[in-house]
């Protein structure tokens, strides 16, 4: 029993990683007042780039940097559309998602000729796992040993990075001047403008952070969690991350909790495939998979707690003349 | 033309929501559930009810299911203030989870592995265009095009009448352009929003009629793929006006078909290139409208000057 739980939690860590990155990306963007539906598209593009570049250069790190670059480019496109040209942020986000889906498939097909997939990556082109010191020795110690060696040790560097990124984001957003300004831009851009800070520049900076984080998320999916890129690889994880962001009310720690919860649900759904639950019969996996969405909708409807978005979200800022 | 039919439906659906100032990304899910409505009804009644009545009923069923699926996010937006974009996205995913569950566990044809229902009886099939034309003596190439195209055109005309010629349409446009003013004029924005969303969902649901009654003749997974999102592009391109939407839908239908043809001709191009175009269209029509508006406006100014 306890072993099963530990294994499930182990899977939770792995599944939650891209969610954490993407949700933090969304946090930067939305806290600065830019709605970001394009998390999904950025992740997808980054996943494709990471796999393609890693395959061609045989280096996972080059893949990661390329992924970040592509993701940032898309974020900047979003910025040009919504910040500079004051377009509709939702429309722009949808456009980027569709663009990413189309481009990854088209390019993948014409470059690798494998039905939109990239070839399998060799171990050299992947991010390998990190074993904690003493993990092997600890394996036989009951409970604690299992937790240490199974759950905490033996993940990719990304997994640890994701968990480190949360406190870092918190510090950046809530304990630095940059973060204060960024949050202010999302709440009351006019005040920030009056104080002589460029609203547009702040929003671009926020989108830059979001792009970098989505690059990490995408690269993790294709070159660490898996060893190739396949069509529509992100499969709605960007939207789950968005749900987690709302569920965590745009605050770092609760968002981390939401990501872990959704990741846990996902891991449980995989484990429960075809398992009989006493009293219920077979668990409908689809129901468990749909839980994040249901929970988010319920929360948004204000049935428990209230999710309050940053005030100026979705509004392009126009300087008074 | 067969693609065009779907695009008209989803394009109109998005447009009606736009007029009330809401952005319906849920066309995807609503189309899916609309198809479910068609499928359920036909599976239940195709043995007992004569053809024309059955088709009418299944059309209504599609509208009803699609409308219900759009109504819930609409209600949440109007009365609980939760953002419609987020909820419709969530509902898209919920729709696909629900369908997977139903297809695998409830509606699967006995003895079959594939997650699809049994074929519908012939009475539930919409006549194909080529059969229709053959009946009046014109030889026509075989295609999946069926008479739901007429339904689509009818809807387009209906939408135009509805938005510009009726009291409700006026209310919808008022709420869309200025909620405060609408309140002072004695219009209840929440109710108008609900109405618009329900109609929007019903229109999206009609995709199910074209797909299930018209082409697939059975209920299966992912028959709606991408039409909901394409509808956004179509609506933006058609500037939310029914005539524009029909034209834009025609263009996209041609693009889709052309993409399929291209994939035959050249090995390294496939239909996904159309998806790229969709993205670009949405980007330039929707998000970057301020980019070239001044330019075009200036062009016209110079001509008159």
XYZ file of C-alpha atoms in Angstrom, chain A residues 30 35 37 40 77 80-82 85-88 90-92 94-96 98-99 101-103 105-106 109-110 113 231-232 235-237 239-240 242-243 246 284-287 289-294 296-297 300-303 306, chain B residues 18 23 25 72 75-76 80-83 85-87 89-91 93-94 96-98 100-102 104-105 225 229-230 232 236 267-280 282-291:
110
model
C -1.393 37.561 -16.041
C -4.220 37.243 -20.526
C -4.160 31.497 -23.304
C -0.303 25.604 -24.655
C 4.507 37.999 -30.924
C 3.319 42.895 -30.222
C -0.280 41.952 -30.850
C -1.693 42.775 -27.430
C -1.167 47.075 -31.147
C -3.740 46.769 -28.368
C -5.404 43.785 -29.993
C -7.715 41.356 -28.274
C -7.727 36.186 -26.120
C -7.874 36.180 -29.906
C -4.137 36.566 -30.078
C -5.906 31.407 -29.647
C -4.067 32.380 -32.808
C -0.711 31.461 -31.274
C -3.332 27.259 -33.576
C -0.192 28.581 -35.220
C -0.094 23.336 -33.609
C 0.006 23.837 -37.359
C 3.673 24.761 -37.602
C 3.062 19.372 -37.539
C 3.974 20.892 -40.881
C 6.520 16.299 -41.382
C 8.680 18.019 -43.925
C 9.099 12.549 -42.643
C 1.813 15.349 -32.641
C -0.120 17.466 -30.155
C -2.418 17.548 -25.042
C -4.076 20.323 -23.113
C -1.478 20.596 -20.361
C -4.841 24.678 -20.277
C -4.543 22.558 -17.163
C -4.033 27.813 -16.742
C -6.670 26.119 -14.626
C -6.726 30.278 -11.495
C -14.411 5.904 -14.968
C -10.923 7.206 -15.713
C -12.356 9.978 -17.795
C -14.077 11.379 -14.760
C -9.096 13.125 -15.809
C -11.847 15.706 -16.088
C -11.686 16.632 -12.405
C -9.218 19.524 -12.810
C -11.568 21.190 -15.255
C -14.643 20.538 -13.145
C -11.797 24.978 -11.805
C -15.230 25.720 -13.197
C -14.717 30.162 -10.800
C -18.426 30.033 -10.178
C -17.534 31.096 -6.665
C -18.989 28.090 -4.871
C -13.420 33.462 -4.870
C -19.259 38.285 -30.446
C -15.913 35.299 -26.960
C -14.093 29.414 -27.780
C -23.850 26.685 -18.683
C -24.939 31.359 -17.099
C -21.709 31.293 -15.141
C -21.434 34.355 -11.295
C -18.985 36.515 -13.182
C -16.622 33.708 -14.121
C -14.774 34.403 -17.300
C -13.149 32.175 -22.136
C -11.818 30.037 -19.340
C -15.065 28.168 -18.770
C -12.088 26.015 -22.696
C -12.793 23.832 -19.691
C -16.058 22.728 -21.244
C -12.188 19.300 -22.398
C -15.174 18.140 -20.410
C -14.200 15.235 -24.943
C -13.828 13.379 -21.630
C -17.554 12.739 -21.568
C -14.654 9.142 -24.573
C -16.395 7.719 -21.543
C -19.704 7.260 -23.353
C -16.022 3.336 -24.654
C -18.402 2.243 -21.939
C -11.916 18.086 -34.916
C -11.475 26.806 -33.751
C -11.759 27.331 -37.468
C -13.200 31.717 -34.857
C -13.200 37.204 -37.691
C 4.914 14.390 -50.033
C 6.264 17.041 -47.712
C 3.183 19.198 -47.541
C 0.185 18.052 -45.607
C -3.147 19.363 -44.475
C -1.691 20.936 -41.395
C -0.439 23.797 -43.495
C -4.069 24.899 -43.494
C -3.955 25.021 -39.720
C -1.008 27.391 -39.986
C -3.025 29.589 -42.298
C -5.894 29.545 -39.839
C -3.600 30.768 -37.120
C -2.275 33.548 -39.294
C -6.866 34.830 -36.674
C -3.722 36.700 -35.772
C -4.030 39.278 -38.500
C -7.785 39.662 -38.511
C -8.346 39.612 -34.812
C -5.294 40.545 -32.875
C -3.541 42.882 -35.241
C -6.493 44.779 -36.605
C -4.977 48.050 -35.453
C -1.878 47.276 -37.444
